[in-house]
PDB file of C-alpha atoms in Angstrom:
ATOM      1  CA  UNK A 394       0.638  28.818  -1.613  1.00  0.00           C
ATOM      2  CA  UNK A 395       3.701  28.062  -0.327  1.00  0.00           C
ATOM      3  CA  UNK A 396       4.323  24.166   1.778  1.00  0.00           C
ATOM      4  CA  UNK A 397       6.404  23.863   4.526  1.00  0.00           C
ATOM      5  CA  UNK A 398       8.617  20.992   2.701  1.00  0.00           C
ATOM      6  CA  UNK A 399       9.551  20.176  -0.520  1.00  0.00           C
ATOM      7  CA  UNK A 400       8.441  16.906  -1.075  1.00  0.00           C
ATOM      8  CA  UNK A 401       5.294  14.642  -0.305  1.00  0.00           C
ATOM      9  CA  UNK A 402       5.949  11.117  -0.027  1.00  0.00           C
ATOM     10  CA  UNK A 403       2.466   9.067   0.088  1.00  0.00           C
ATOM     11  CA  UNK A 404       2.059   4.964   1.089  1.00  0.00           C
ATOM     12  CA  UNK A 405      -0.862   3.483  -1.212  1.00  0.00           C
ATOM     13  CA  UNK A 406      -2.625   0.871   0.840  1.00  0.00           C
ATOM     14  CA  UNK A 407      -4.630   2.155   3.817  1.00  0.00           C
ATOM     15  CA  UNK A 408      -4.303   5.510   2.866  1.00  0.00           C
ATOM     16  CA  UNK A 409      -5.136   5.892  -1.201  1.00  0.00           C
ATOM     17  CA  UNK A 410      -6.307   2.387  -1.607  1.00  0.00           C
ATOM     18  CA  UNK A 411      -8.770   0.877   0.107  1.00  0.00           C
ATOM     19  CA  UNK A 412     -10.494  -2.767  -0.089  1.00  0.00           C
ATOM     20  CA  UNK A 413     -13.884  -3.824   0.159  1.00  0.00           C
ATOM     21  CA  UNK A 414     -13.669  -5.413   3.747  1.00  0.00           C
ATOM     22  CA  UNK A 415     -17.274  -6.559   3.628  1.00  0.00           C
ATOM     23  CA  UNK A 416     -16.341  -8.773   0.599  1.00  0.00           C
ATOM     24  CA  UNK A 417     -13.308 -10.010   2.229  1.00  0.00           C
ATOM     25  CA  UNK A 418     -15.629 -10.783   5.307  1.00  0.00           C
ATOM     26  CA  UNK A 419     -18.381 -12.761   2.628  1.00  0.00           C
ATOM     27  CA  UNK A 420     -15.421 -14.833   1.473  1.00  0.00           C
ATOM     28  CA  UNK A 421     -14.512 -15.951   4.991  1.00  0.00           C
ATOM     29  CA  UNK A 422     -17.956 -16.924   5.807  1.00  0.00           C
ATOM     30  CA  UNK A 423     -18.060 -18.863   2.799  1.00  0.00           C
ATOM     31  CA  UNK A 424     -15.245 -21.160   3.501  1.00  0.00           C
ATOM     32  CA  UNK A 425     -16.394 -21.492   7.486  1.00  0.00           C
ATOM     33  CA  UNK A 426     -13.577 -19.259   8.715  1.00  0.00           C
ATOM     34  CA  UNK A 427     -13.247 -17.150  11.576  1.00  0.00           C
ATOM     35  CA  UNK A 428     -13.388 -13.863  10.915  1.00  0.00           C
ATOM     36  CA  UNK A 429     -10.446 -12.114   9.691  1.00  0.00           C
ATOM     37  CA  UNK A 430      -8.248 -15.224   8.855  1.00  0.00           C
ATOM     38  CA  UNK A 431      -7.716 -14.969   4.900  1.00  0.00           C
ATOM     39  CA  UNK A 432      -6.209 -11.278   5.070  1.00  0.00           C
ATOM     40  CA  UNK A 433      -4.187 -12.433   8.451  1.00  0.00           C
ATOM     41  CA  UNK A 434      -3.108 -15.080   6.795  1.00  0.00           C
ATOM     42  CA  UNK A 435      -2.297 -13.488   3.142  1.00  0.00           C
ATOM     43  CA  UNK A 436      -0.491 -10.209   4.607  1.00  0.00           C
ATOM     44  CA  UNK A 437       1.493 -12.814   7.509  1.00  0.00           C
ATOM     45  CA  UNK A 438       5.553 -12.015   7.204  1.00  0.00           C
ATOM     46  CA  UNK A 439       6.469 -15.683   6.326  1.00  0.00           C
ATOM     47  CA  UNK A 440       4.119 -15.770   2.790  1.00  0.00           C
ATOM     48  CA  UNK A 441       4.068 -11.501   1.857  1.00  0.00           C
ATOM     49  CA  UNK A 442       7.995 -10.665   3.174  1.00  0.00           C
ATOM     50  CA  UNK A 443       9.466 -12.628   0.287  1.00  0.00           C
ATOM     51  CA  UNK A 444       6.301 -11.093  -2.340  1.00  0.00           C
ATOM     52  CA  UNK A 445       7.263  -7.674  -1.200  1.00  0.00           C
ATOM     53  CA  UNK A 446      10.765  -7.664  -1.680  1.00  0.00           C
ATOM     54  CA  UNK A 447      10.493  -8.848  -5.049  1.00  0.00           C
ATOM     55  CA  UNK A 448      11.969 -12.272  -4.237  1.00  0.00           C
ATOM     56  CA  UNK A 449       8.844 -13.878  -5.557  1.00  0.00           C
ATOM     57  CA  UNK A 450       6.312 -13.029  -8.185  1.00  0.00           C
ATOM     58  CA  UNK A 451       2.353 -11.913  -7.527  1.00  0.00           C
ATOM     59  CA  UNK A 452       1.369 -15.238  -8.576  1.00  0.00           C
ATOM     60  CA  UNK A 453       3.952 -17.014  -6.814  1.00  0.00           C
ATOM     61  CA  UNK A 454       2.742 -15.540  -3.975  1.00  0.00           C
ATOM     62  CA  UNK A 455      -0.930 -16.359  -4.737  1.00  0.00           C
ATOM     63  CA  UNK A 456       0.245 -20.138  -5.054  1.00  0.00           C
ATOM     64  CA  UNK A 457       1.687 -19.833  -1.834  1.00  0.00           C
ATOM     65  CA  UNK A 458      -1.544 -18.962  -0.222  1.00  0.00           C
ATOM     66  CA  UNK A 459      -3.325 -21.750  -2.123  1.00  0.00           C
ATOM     67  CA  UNK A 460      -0.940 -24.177  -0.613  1.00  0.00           C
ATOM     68  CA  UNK A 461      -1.438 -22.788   2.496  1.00  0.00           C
ATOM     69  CA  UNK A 462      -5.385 -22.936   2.347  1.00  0.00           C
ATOM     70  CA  UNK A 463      -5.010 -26.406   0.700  1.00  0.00           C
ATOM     71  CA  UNK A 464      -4.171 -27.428   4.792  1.00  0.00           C
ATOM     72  CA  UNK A 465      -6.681 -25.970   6.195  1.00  0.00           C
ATOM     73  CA  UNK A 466      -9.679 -26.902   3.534  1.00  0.00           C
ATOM     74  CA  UNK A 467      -8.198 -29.960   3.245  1.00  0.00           C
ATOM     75  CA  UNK A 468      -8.446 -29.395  -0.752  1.00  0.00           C
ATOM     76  CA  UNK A 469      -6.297 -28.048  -3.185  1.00  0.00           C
ATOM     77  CA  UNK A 470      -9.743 -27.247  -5.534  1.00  0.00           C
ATOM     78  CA  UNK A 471     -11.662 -25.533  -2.623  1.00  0.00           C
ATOM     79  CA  UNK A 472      -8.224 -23.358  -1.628  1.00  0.00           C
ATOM     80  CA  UNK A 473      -7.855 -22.268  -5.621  1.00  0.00           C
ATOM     81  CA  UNK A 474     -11.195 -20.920  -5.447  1.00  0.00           C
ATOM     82  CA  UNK A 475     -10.777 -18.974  -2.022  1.00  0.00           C
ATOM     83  CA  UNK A 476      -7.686 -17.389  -3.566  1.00  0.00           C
ATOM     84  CA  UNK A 477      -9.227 -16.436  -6.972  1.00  0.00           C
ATOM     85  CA  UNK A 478     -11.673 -14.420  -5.196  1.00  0.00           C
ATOM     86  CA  UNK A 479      -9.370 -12.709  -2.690  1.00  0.00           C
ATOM     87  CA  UNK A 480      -7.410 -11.877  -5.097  1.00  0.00           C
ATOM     88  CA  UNK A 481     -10.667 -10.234  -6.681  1.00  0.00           C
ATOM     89  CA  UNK A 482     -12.002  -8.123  -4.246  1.00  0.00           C
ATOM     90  CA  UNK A 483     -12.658  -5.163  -5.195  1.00  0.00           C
ATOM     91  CA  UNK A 484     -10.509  -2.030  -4.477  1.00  0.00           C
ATOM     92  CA  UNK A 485     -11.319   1.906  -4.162  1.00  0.00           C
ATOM     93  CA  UNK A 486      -9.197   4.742  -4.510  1.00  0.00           C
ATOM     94  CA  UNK A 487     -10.136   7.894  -1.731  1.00  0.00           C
ATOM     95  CA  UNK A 488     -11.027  10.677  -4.120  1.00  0.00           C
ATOM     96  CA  UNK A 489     -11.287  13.168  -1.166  1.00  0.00           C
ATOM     97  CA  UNK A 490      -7.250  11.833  -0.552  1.00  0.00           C
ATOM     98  CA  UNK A 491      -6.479  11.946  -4.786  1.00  0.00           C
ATOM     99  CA  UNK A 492      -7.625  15.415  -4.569  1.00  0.00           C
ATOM    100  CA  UNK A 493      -5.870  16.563  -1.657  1.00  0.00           C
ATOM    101  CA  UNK A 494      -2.978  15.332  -2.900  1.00  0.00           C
ATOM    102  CA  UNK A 495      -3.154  16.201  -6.470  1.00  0.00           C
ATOM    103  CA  UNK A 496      -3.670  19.686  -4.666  1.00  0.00           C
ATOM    104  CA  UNK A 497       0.122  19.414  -3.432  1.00  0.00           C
ATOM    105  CA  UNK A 498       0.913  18.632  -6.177  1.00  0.00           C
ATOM    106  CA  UNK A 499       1.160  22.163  -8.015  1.00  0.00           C
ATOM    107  CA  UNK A 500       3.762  22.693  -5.485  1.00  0.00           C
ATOM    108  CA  UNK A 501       6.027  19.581  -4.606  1.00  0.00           C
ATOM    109  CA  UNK A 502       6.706  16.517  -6.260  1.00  0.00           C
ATOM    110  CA  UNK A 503       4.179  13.200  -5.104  1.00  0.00           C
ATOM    111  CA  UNK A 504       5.877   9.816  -4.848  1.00  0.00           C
ATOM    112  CA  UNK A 505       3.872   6.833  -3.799  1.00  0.00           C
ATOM    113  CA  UNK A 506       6.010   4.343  -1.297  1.00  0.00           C
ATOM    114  CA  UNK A 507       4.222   1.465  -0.948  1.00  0.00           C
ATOM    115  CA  UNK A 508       5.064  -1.881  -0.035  1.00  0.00           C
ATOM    116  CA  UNK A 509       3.494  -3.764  -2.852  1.00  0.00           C
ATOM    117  CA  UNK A 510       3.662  -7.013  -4.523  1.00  0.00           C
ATOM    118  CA  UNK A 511       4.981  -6.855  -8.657  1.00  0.00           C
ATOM    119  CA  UNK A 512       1.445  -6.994  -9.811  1.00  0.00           C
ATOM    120  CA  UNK A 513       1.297  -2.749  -8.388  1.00  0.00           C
ATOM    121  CA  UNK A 514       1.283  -1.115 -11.894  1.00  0.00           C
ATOM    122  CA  UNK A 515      -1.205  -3.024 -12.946  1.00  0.00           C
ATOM    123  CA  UNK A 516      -3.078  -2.076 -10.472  1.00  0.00           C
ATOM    124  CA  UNK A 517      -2.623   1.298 -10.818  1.00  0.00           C
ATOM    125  CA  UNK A 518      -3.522   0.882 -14.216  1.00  0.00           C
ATOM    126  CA  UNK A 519      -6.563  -0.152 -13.470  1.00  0.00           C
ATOM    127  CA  UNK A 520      -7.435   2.301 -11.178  1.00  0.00           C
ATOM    128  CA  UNK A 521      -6.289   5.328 -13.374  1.00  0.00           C
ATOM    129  CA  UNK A 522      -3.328   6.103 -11.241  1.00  0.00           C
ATOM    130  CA  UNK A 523      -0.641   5.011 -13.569  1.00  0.00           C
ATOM    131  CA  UNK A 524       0.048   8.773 -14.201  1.00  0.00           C
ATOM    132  CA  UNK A 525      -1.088  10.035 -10.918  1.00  0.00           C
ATOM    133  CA  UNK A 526       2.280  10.697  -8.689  1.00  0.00           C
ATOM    134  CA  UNK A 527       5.355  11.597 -10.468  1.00  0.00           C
ATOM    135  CA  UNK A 528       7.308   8.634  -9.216  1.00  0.00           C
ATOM    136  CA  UNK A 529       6.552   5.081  -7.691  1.00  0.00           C
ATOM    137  CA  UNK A 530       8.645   3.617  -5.176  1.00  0.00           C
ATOM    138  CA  UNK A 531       7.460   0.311  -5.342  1.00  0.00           C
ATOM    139  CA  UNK A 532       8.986  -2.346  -2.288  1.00  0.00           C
ATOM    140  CA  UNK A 533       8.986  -5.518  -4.893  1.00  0.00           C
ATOM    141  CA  UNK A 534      10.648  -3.331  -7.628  1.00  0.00           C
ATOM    142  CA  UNK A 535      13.574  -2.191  -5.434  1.00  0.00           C
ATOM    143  CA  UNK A 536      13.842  -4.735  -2.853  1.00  0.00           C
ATOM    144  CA  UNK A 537      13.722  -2.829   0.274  1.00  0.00           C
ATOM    145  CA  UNK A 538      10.405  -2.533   1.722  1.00  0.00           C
ATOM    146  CA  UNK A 539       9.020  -0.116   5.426  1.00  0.00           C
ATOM    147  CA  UNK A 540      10.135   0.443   7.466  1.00  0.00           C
ATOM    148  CA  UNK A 541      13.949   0.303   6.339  1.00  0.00           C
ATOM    149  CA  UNK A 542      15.411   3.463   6.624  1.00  0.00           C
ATOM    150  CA  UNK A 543      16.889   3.097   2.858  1.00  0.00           C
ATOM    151  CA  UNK A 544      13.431   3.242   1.144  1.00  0.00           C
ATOM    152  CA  UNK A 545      12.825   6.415   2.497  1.00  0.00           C
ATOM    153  CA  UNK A 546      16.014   7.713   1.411  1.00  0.00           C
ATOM    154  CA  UNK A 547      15.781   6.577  -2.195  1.00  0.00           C
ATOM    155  CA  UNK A 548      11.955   8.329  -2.363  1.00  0.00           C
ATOM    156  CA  UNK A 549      13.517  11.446  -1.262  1.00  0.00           C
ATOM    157  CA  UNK A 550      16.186  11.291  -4.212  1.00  0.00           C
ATOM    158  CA  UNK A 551      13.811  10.501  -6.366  1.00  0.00           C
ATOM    159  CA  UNK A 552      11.765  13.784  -5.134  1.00  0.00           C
ATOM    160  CA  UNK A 553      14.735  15.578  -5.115  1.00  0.00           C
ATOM    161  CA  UNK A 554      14.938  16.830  -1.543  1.00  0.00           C
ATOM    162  CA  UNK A 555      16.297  16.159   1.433  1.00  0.00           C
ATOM    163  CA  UNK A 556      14.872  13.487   3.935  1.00  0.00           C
ATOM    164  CA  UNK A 557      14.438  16.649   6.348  1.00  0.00           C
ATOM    165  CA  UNK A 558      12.529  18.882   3.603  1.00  0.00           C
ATOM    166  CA  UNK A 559      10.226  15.670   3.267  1.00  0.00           C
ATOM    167  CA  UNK A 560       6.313  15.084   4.338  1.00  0.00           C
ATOM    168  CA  UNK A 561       5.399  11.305   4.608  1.00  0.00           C
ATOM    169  CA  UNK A 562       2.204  10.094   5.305  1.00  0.00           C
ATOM    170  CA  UNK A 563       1.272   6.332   6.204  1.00  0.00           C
ATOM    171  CA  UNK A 564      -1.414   4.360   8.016  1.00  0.00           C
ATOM    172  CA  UNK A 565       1.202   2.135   9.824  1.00  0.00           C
ATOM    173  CA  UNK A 566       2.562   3.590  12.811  1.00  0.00           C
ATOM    174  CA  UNK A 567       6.049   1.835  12.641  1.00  0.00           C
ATOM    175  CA  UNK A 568       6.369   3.406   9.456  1.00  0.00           C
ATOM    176  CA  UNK A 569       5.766   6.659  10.049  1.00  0.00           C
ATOM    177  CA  UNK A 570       8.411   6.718  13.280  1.00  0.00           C
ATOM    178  CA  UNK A 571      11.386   5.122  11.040  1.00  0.00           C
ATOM    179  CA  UNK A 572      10.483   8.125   9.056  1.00  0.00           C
ATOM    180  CA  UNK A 573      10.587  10.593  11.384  1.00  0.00           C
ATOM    181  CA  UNK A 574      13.797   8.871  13.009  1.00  0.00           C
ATOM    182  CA  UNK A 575      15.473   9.600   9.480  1.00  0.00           C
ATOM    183  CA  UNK A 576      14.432  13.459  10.080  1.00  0.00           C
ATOM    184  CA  UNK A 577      10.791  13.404   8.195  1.00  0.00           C
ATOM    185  CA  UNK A 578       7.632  15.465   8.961  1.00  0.00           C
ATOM    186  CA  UNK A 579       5.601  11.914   9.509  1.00  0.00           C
ATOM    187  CA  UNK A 580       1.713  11.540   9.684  1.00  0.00           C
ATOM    188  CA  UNK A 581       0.161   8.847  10.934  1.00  0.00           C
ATOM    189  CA  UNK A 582      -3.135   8.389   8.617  1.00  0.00           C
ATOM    190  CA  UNK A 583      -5.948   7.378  10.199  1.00  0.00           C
ATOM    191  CA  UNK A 584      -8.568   9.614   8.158  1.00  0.00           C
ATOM    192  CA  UNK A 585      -8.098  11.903   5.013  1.00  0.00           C
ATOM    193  CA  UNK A 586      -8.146  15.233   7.990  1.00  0.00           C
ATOM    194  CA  UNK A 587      -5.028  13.907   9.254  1.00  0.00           C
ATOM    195  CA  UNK A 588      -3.188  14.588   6.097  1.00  0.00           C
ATOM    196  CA  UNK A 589      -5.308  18.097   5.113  1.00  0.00           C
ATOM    197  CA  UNK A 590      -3.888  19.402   8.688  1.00  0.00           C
ATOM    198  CA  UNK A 591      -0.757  18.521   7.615  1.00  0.00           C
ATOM    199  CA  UNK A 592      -1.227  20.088   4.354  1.00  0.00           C
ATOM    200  CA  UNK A 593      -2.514  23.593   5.455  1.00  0.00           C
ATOM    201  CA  UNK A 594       0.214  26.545   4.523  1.00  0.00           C
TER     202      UNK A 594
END
């Protein structure tokens, strides 16, 4: 089979990764908030820009969240607790997305780009991924996160191709156009069809 590129370049979250959204939901019942408001508040630019760059550890950004929650709980014990167990919930990898992309694999190099905090390989680790793409481009590890144009470009030399000879697939919109503005086939994931379409020879 031949691909019409020479690379695949993957995000994680949304697309290979998913969380278990009616445990996040249990969690913000628990602690009488609205719907919604622990992830809003967790993934917000102000606490997760400086944990995806790298600026700040996993756990530093954790003990931002618990100071944050501290505020609105109105104790420091009852916002430890909340974070422990978001930081818990439980994650799922798409096996209908591994295999489609493991399939690519026997033709073009797989790199994950993922905006992640530095806590990512041990993540993977635990969900037997460590060995899955043949390189990581992790935002925390190199400082540059999506949608600047420069991570793109240093997954493609990691692939070995050129931005133009490239496939990239992500959930978030914004992310896909930078891509595409850099010359990029781009697909916007919104189901595991959207990226065997793109796939097809």
């Amino acid at each position: 089979m031949t691909l019409p590129f020479d690379a695949l370049l993957c995000d994680f979250d949304g697309v290979l990764r998913f969380y278990d959204a009616r445990t996040h939901a249990r969690i913000d019942q628990a602690y009488g908030l609205a719907p919604g408001t622990i992830l809003k508040t967790a993934l917000s630019p102000a606490l997760m820009e400086p944990a995806i760059l790298g600026r700040i550890t996993c756990e530093e950004w954790e003990d931002s969240l618990v100071t944050t929650f501290t505020e609105v709980l109105g104790s420091q014990a009852r916002a430890a607790r909340l974070v422990e167990e978001f930081a818990a919930v439980p994650a799922r990898i798409d096996e209908q997305m591994r295999d489609l992309l493991a399939q690519a694999q026997r033709y073009v190099p797989v790199v994950l780009v993922t905006n992640a905090t530095t806590r990512l390989e041990e993540d993977l680790d635990r969900l037997g991924m460590t060995y899955f793409a043949d390189d990581v481009v992790s935002s925390a590890r190199v400082g540059i996160a999506k949608p600047d144009r420069r991570i793109y470009e240093l997954a493609a030399d990691r692939a070995g191709a050129a931005p133009e000879r490239c496939l990239f697939i992500d959930d978030r919109a914004e992310n896909v156009e930078a891509a595409v503005r850099l010359g990029m086939t781009g697909v916007h994931f919104r189901d595991v069809e959207d990226a065997r379409a793109a796939l097809a020879p």
